[in-house]
Amino acid sequence: MSDMSWPLYEVFVRPRRGLNHVHVGSLHAADDRMALLAARDLYTRRNEGVSLWVVRSNAITASTPDEKDPFFEPSGDKVYRHPTFYDIPEDVPHI
Amino acid sequence: MVQQEQSALEERFDAVVAAEQRIEPRDWMPDAYRATLVRQIAQHAHSEIIGMQPEGNWLTRAPSLRRKAILLAKAQDEAGHGLYLYAAAETLGVDRAELTEKLISGRQKYSSIFNYPTLTFADVGVIGWLVDGAAICNQVPLCRCSYGPYARAMVRVCKEESFHQRQGYELLMTLMRGTEGQRRMVRDAVDRWWWPSLMMFGPPDGDSPNTAQSMAWRIKRHTNDELRQRFVDMTVPQAEHLGVTLPDPALSWNEERGSWDFGEPDWSELQQVIKGNGPCNAERIDRRRAAHEDGAWVREAAVAYAAKQEERNV
């Protein structure tokens, strides 16, 4: 038992029905079940959620942190994806 | 070339901070910024964890089931706050186990306030009112700290702190409506906790060499003296309403400033407590170390169980 460190988990809470799970923080636990129980005790002491996800932090694949990363460039120059790109006469209803 | 890259990174960092945006864990940040945050967040986390002890003394002695349940919920919150903060510190590349080790070996500090004893049940009320009140003054501006994970942890902490302060004040109101003996308990507790509460904001601005840099980095938003003044202004009317006198003869309303003037805390006492010579320093650390060591078999068993389950699932 040389390595006593518990893996890190990320915690996601669904605040109520109809909403997405949102990342709220992280915690250490020995296994998935303990992570779920600890997440309940740590992040939902005041009815903050109706559903919890826990996932090992090392299972998450992430983009690089840089906001100006070329990774996000493909969407940068495509203004035509937004409805405001199109001029429609004022008197056309329901559009 | 390396030099140029470095200054470009610094420029980017400064621009994000100046624009009131948040620095996130994997962003580049100056080493000193990281070190300052680790020190501050760890100290903050340690304070929450050690802070369970003074009140924990009263868990079994609280006078009613209602007060027991409230105090237990409060102690659970303190543990939770400690864990939010350790998690925030870990995003900076340190390990919680390492921070715990530094706490119990005395290499990292916690708030000096928790080195005072809780002699009567009125202390529980006064800690909620004054100590948590002071903590709220300190913590609300931290919700806008430039480091994202710390700021987000503080939002959560501040929401919960408000319950702590209100339960304390309500407890004291109840005692003040009681017998003369109970009122005496409240006055005695206020006398003992007032000055240590003022010291929670740290040394006066002239003796706080790190403040300027922390403010430039937008980790800190106000100086120690500004926050101390805010706390006094907030608390004086609450004391009046409660019917207690704060133990400071110099306390008087300053019309010109629109604030309360107040006396100077005994800074040599703060230095002594920080150095480890407060009434309970040794006891607090001993207790924390014992809890850590006594819990070792639980941590080991959990790891062994997890390993066994994993083997079975393969």
XYZ file of C-alpha atoms in Angstrom:
409
model
C 0.000 0.000 0.000
C 2.652 2.534 -0.954
C 0.460 4.833 -3.050
C -2.244 6.050 -0.690
C -3.466 8.896 -2.854
C -7.063 8.755 -3.989
C -7.785 9.707 -7.607
C -9.309 13.075 -8.450
C -12.913 13.258 -9.677
C -14.778 16.117 -11.330
C -18.317 16.691 -10.106
C -21.315 17.784 -12.193
C -24.688 18.707 -10.729
C -28.065 19.001 -12.436
C -29.704 21.763 -10.378
C -33.218 20.754 -11.384
C -35.123 18.927 -14.069
C -34.809 20.538 -17.470
C -31.298 21.892 -16.901
C -27.918 20.531 -17.939
C -25.440 19.076 -15.505
C -22.941 21.801 -14.633
C -19.394 21.385 -13.376
C -19.181 22.466 -9.726
C -15.742 21.341 -8.568
C -13.686 18.307 -7.769
C -12.893 15.878 -4.974
C -10.737 12.868 -4.122
C -12.255 9.435 -3.597
C -10.992 5.862 -3.588
C -13.627 4.650 -6.063
C -16.657 5.733 -8.085
C -19.211 4.909 -5.423
C -17.327 6.841 -2.761
C -16.946 9.756 -5.174
C -20.710 9.870 -5.655
C -21.418 9.813 -1.921
C -18.764 12.419 -1.202
C -20.087 14.612 -4.024
C -23.548 14.466 -2.468
C -22.196 15.462 0.943
C -19.899 18.133 -0.409
C -21.831 19.791 -3.224
C -25.527 19.243 -2.461
C -25.938 19.956 1.265
C -28.710 22.433 0.485
C -30.743 20.750 -2.246
C -28.531 22.155 -4.985
C -29.177 19.206 -7.234
C -31.462 16.414 -8.398
C -28.765 14.441 -10.204
C -24.995 14.028 -9.924
C -22.255 12.903 -12.281
C -18.740 12.108 -11.137
C -15.968 11.351 -13.585
C -12.279 10.678 -13.096
C -10.423 13.855 -13.985
C -7.899 11.930 -16.047
C -10.710 10.610 -18.255
C -11.471 14.100 -19.565
C -10.013 15.184 -22.881
C -9.753 18.949 -23.134
C -8.843 21.560 -25.703
C -5.832 23.722 -24.947
C -6.588 26.573 -22.572
C -5.611 29.391 -24.898
C -8.663 31.361 -26.006
C -6.944 32.505 -29.172
C -6.150 28.939 -30.063
C -6.455 28.106 -33.786
C -8.636 25.228 -32.617
C -11.576 27.636 -32.368
C -10.744 29.552 -35.515
C -13.084 27.697 -37.898
C -16.097 29.389 -36.321
C -14.490 32.812 -36.054
C -15.168 33.994 -39.626
C -18.590 32.464 -40.168
C -20.855 35.333 -39.283
C -23.473 33.894 -41.620
C -24.202 31.272 -38.970
C -25.963 33.925 -36.897
C -29.523 35.019 -37.629
C -28.575 38.687 -37.375
C -26.418 38.280 -40.505
C -29.541 38.412 -42.675
C -31.442 41.605 -43.450
C -35.164 41.019 -43.538
C -37.635 43.870 -44.109
C -39.314 45.103 -40.909
C -42.823 44.339 -42.192
C -42.292 40.623 -42.744
C -44.046 38.941 -39.796
C -42.841 36.101 -37.565
C -39.240 35.823 -38.773
C 13.533 34.258 -28.283
C 12.639 32.596 -25.011
C 12.759 36.023 -23.406
C 10.336 37.342 -26.018
C 7.911 34.478 -25.523
C 8.023 35.050 -21.805
C 7.151 38.719 -22.094
C 4.338 37.940 -24.544
C 2.894 35.527 -22.004
C 3.200 38.101 -19.258
C 1.499 40.710 -21.409
C -1.371 38.351 -22.085
C -1.706 37.560 -18.378
C -1.672 41.239 -17.399
C -4.261 42.048 -20.064
C -6.645 39.316 -18.858
C -6.341 40.519 -15.259
C -6.733 44.183 -16.247
C -9.858 43.355 -18.261
C -11.426 41.826 -15.114
C -11.428 38.425 -16.750
C -10.420 35.331 -14.837
C -7.206 33.366 -14.939
C -7.976 29.654 -15.272
C -5.889 26.682 -14.138
C -4.060 25.860 -17.352
C -3.307 29.474 -18.309
C 0.232 30.722 -18.062
C 0.747 32.727 -14.872
C 3.783 34.274 -13.151
C 5.436 31.911 -10.653
C 4.985 34.426 -7.852
C 1.242 34.712 -8.615
C 0.914 30.941 -8.388
C 2.949 30.791 -5.169
C 0.919 33.596 -3.570
C -2.341 31.866 -4.426
C -1.177 28.478 -3.167
C -0.094 30.041 0.120
C -3.308 32.032 0.535
C -5.753 29.314 -0.534
C -3.964 26.660 1.547
C -3.990 28.908 4.600
C -7.654 29.592 3.988
C -8.441 25.872 3.629
C -6.469 25.028 6.776
C -8.420 27.707 8.668
C -11.731 26.109 7.716
C -10.525 22.691 8.822
C -8.953 23.859 12.094
C -11.989 26.099 12.595
C -14.118 23.023 13.243
C -12.274 22.382 16.518
C -13.258 25.336 18.718
C -16.926 24.746 17.937
C -16.609 20.979 17.903
C -15.991 21.244 21.633
C -19.641 22.191 22.046
C -21.275 19.614 19.783
C -22.095 17.242 22.611
C -22.709 20.034 25.101
C -25.113 22.213 23.127
C -28.177 22.833 25.307
C -30.873 21.436 22.992
C -31.339 19.130 20.025
C -32.054 22.189 17.872
C -28.754 23.829 18.813
C -26.878 20.540 18.337
C -28.316 20.054 14.861
C -27.444 23.632 13.888
C -23.907 23.379 15.226
C -23.356 20.058 13.509
C -24.549 21.513 10.193
C -22.169 24.420 10.684
C -19.201 22.134 11.393
C -20.089 20.138 8.254
C -20.065 23.373 6.272
C -16.593 24.232 7.588
C -15.343 20.834 6.435
C -16.990 21.458 3.064
C -15.406 24.903 2.770
C -12.019 23.387 3.520
C -12.529 20.831 0.762
C -13.707 23.388 -1.844
C -10.581 25.357 -1.078
C -8.192 22.396 -1.172
C -9.711 21.516 -4.555
C -9.087 25.090 -5.751
C -5.482 24.907 -4.508
C -4.961 21.637 -6.341
C -5.781 23.294 -9.664
C -2.501 25.184 -9.137
C -0.512 21.967 -9.190
C -0.184 21.133 -5.505
C -1.466 18.041 -3.783
C -3.932 18.064 -0.881
C -1.947 15.443 1.021
C 1.116 17.634 0.744
C -0.803 20.640 2.090
C -2.130 18.621 5.027
C 1.426 17.523 5.748
C 2.569 21.138 5.751
C -0.228 22.085 8.136
C 0.510 19.410 10.705
C 4.238 19.996 10.526
C 3.686 23.721 11.127
C 5.076 24.887 7.766
C 1.790 26.447 6.693
C -0.418 28.667 8.830
C -4.120 28.991 9.524
C -6.087 31.936 10.866
C -4.837 33.018 14.299
C -8.422 33.354 15.557
C -8.775 29.598 16.016
C -6.034 29.544 18.626
C -8.396 31.001 21.222
C -10.447 28.682 23.446
C -14.264 28.436 23.498
C -14.995 28.656 27.200
C -18.794 28.845 27.264
C -21.683 28.142 24.905
C -22.009 31.890 24.321
C -18.670 31.626 22.496
C -20.449 29.584 19.820
C -22.809 32.501 19.242
C -20.051 35.094 19.279
C -17.942 33.072 16.833
C -20.893 33.008 14.430
C -21.593 36.705 14.851
C -18.094 38.227 15.035
C -15.668 35.656 13.643
C -17.886 34.575 10.756
C -18.941 38.197 10.295
C -15.295 39.198 9.906
C -14.725 36.229 7.608
C -17.612 37.387 5.406
C -16.066 40.880 5.149
C -12.826 39.280 4.048
C -14.413 36.773 1.722
C -17.055 38.680 -0.205
C -14.423 40.609 -2.220
C -12.617 37.306 -2.878
C -15.607 36.226 -4.985
C -14.123 38.644 -7.573
C -10.581 37.330 -7.209
C -8.713 37.102 -10.518
C -8.141 33.348 -10.123
C -11.279 31.574 -11.345
C -11.340 28.432 -9.173
C -10.711 30.437 -5.979
C -13.385 32.988 -6.877
C -15.922 30.244 -7.614
C -15.152 28.450 -4.354
C -15.657 31.713 -2.500
C -19.077 32.300 -4.058
C -20.178 28.977 -2.630
C -18.533 29.637 0.750
C -20.082 33.097 1.115
C -23.598 31.817 0.474
C -23.182 29.332 3.306
C -21.383 31.716 5.683
C -24.469 33.863 5.927
C -26.264 31.047 7.777
C -23.319 30.842 10.175
C -23.490 34.494 11.069
C -27.245 34.578 11.466
C -27.403 31.481 13.666
C -24.752 33.045 15.908
C -26.607 36.315 16.242
C -29.886 34.533 16.917
C -28.214 32.384 19.564
C -26.953 35.547 21.291
C -30.351 37.256 21.077
C -31.849 34.219 22.784
C -29.264 34.367 25.577
C -29.803 38.108 25.999
C -33.516 37.463 26.559
C -32.615 34.911 29.232
C -31.316 35.223 32.777
C -28.785 37.734 34.085
C -26.244 34.896 34.163
C -26.825 34.210 30.462
C -26.419 37.884 29.596
C -23.177 37.900 31.565
C -21.975 34.951 29.477
C -22.620 36.902 26.272
C -20.814 40.014 27.539
C -17.847 37.931 28.672
C -17.628 36.160 25.304
C -17.874 39.456 23.385
C -15.105 40.924 25.557
C -12.825 38.006 24.768
C -13.523 37.727 21.029
C -13.759 41.372 19.932
C -10.062 42.162 19.624
C -9.029 38.821 18.122
C -11.824 39.321 15.543
C -10.347 42.693 14.547
C -6.951 41.016 14.178
C -8.406 38.568 11.660
C -7.927 41.222 8.983
C -4.181 41.005 9.443
C -1.585 43.599 10.386
C -2.157 47.299 9.668
C -1.534 48.362 6.057
C 1.877 49.808 6.899
C 3.052 46.361 8.042
C 1.494 44.357 5.240
C 4.179 44.194 2.550
C 2.332 41.795 0.214
C -0.875 43.803 -0.065
C 0.210 46.031 -2.968
C 1.221 43.117 -5.194
C -1.892 41.106 -4.316
C -4.049 44.095 -5.177
C -2.224 44.624 -8.474
C -2.943 40.984 -9.323
C -6.550 41.474 -8.206
C -6.327 38.646 -5.760
C -7.075 41.130 -3.029
C -9.511 43.985 -3.570
C -9.216 46.010 -0.366
C -6.476 46.618 2.179
C -6.554 45.081 5.664
C -7.444 48.410 7.267
C -10.269 49.090 4.811
C -11.836 45.720 5.564
C -11.360 46.156 9.312
C -13.143 49.516 9.148
C -15.975 47.993 7.142
C -16.362 45.266 9.752
C -16.472 47.743 12.643
C -19.057 49.904 10.856
C -21.175 46.839 10.179
C -20.906 45.445 13.687
C -21.457 48.450 15.968
C -25.186 48.803 15.196
C -25.592 45.031 15.585
C -24.002 45.230 19.043
C -26.347 48.054 19.984
C -29.328 46.055 18.868
C -28.118 43.083 20.848
C -27.582 45.245 23.917
C -23.880 44.570 24.423
C -21.009 47.026 24.749
C -17.954 46.388 22.609
C -14.841 46.504 24.834
C -13.237 49.539 23.216
C -13.386 52.904 25.017
C -12.107 54.628 21.882
C -15.143 53.570 19.851
C -16.934 56.714 18.667
C -18.855 57.891 15.625
C -16.843 60.114 13.337
C -19.300 62.400 11.573
C -16.722 63.652 9.123
C -15.661 60.224 7.904
C -19.116 58.708 8.243
C -17.444 55.801 10.045
C -16.655 54.599 13.538
C -13.287 55.462 15.066
C -11.870 52.604 17.071
C -8.832 51.695 19.136
C -5.689 49.919 18.056
C -5.604 46.146 18.614
C -2.602 44.803 20.519
C -0.472 43.793 17.552
C 2.143 42.150 19.734
C -0.546 39.654 20.772
C -1.229 38.837 17.107
C 2.493 38.317 16.510
C 2.677 35.967 19.489
C -0.293 33.911 18.313
C 1.084 33.716 14.765
C 4.418 32.564 16.167
C 2.631 29.673 17.829
C 2.303 31.045 21.336
C -1.477 31.518 21.431
C -3.543 29.730 24.059
C -4.453 26.747 21.843
C -1.897 26.522 18.991
C -0.309 23.259 20.121
C -3.657 21.668 20.958
C -5.166 22.489 17.545
C -2.258 21.021 15.584
C -2.005 17.971 17.854
C -5.686 17.259 17.315
C -5.392 17.656 13.568
C -2.355 15.389 13.455
C -4.066 12.750 15.588
C -7.155 12.815 13.339
C -4.939 12.417 10.278
C -2.947 9.541 11.765
C -5.939 7.807 13.325
C -7.688 7.943 9.956
C -4.797 6.336 8.062
C -6.265 2.837 8.263
C -9.543 4.074 6.768
C -7.753 5.626 3.811
C -5.721 2.447 3.324
C -8.772 0.202 3.578
C -10.644 2.291 0.994
C -7.764 1.978 -1.458
C -7.494 -1.776 -0.854
C -11.244 -2.184 -1.362
C -11.170 -0.147 -4.577
C -8.266 -2.226 -5.913
C -10.085 -5.450 -5.106
C -13.303 -4.274 -6.783
C -11.364 -3.276 -9.876
C -9.744 -6.721 -10.075
C -13.133 -8.391 -9.873
C -14.536 -6.229 -12.630
C -11.716 -7.026 -15.061
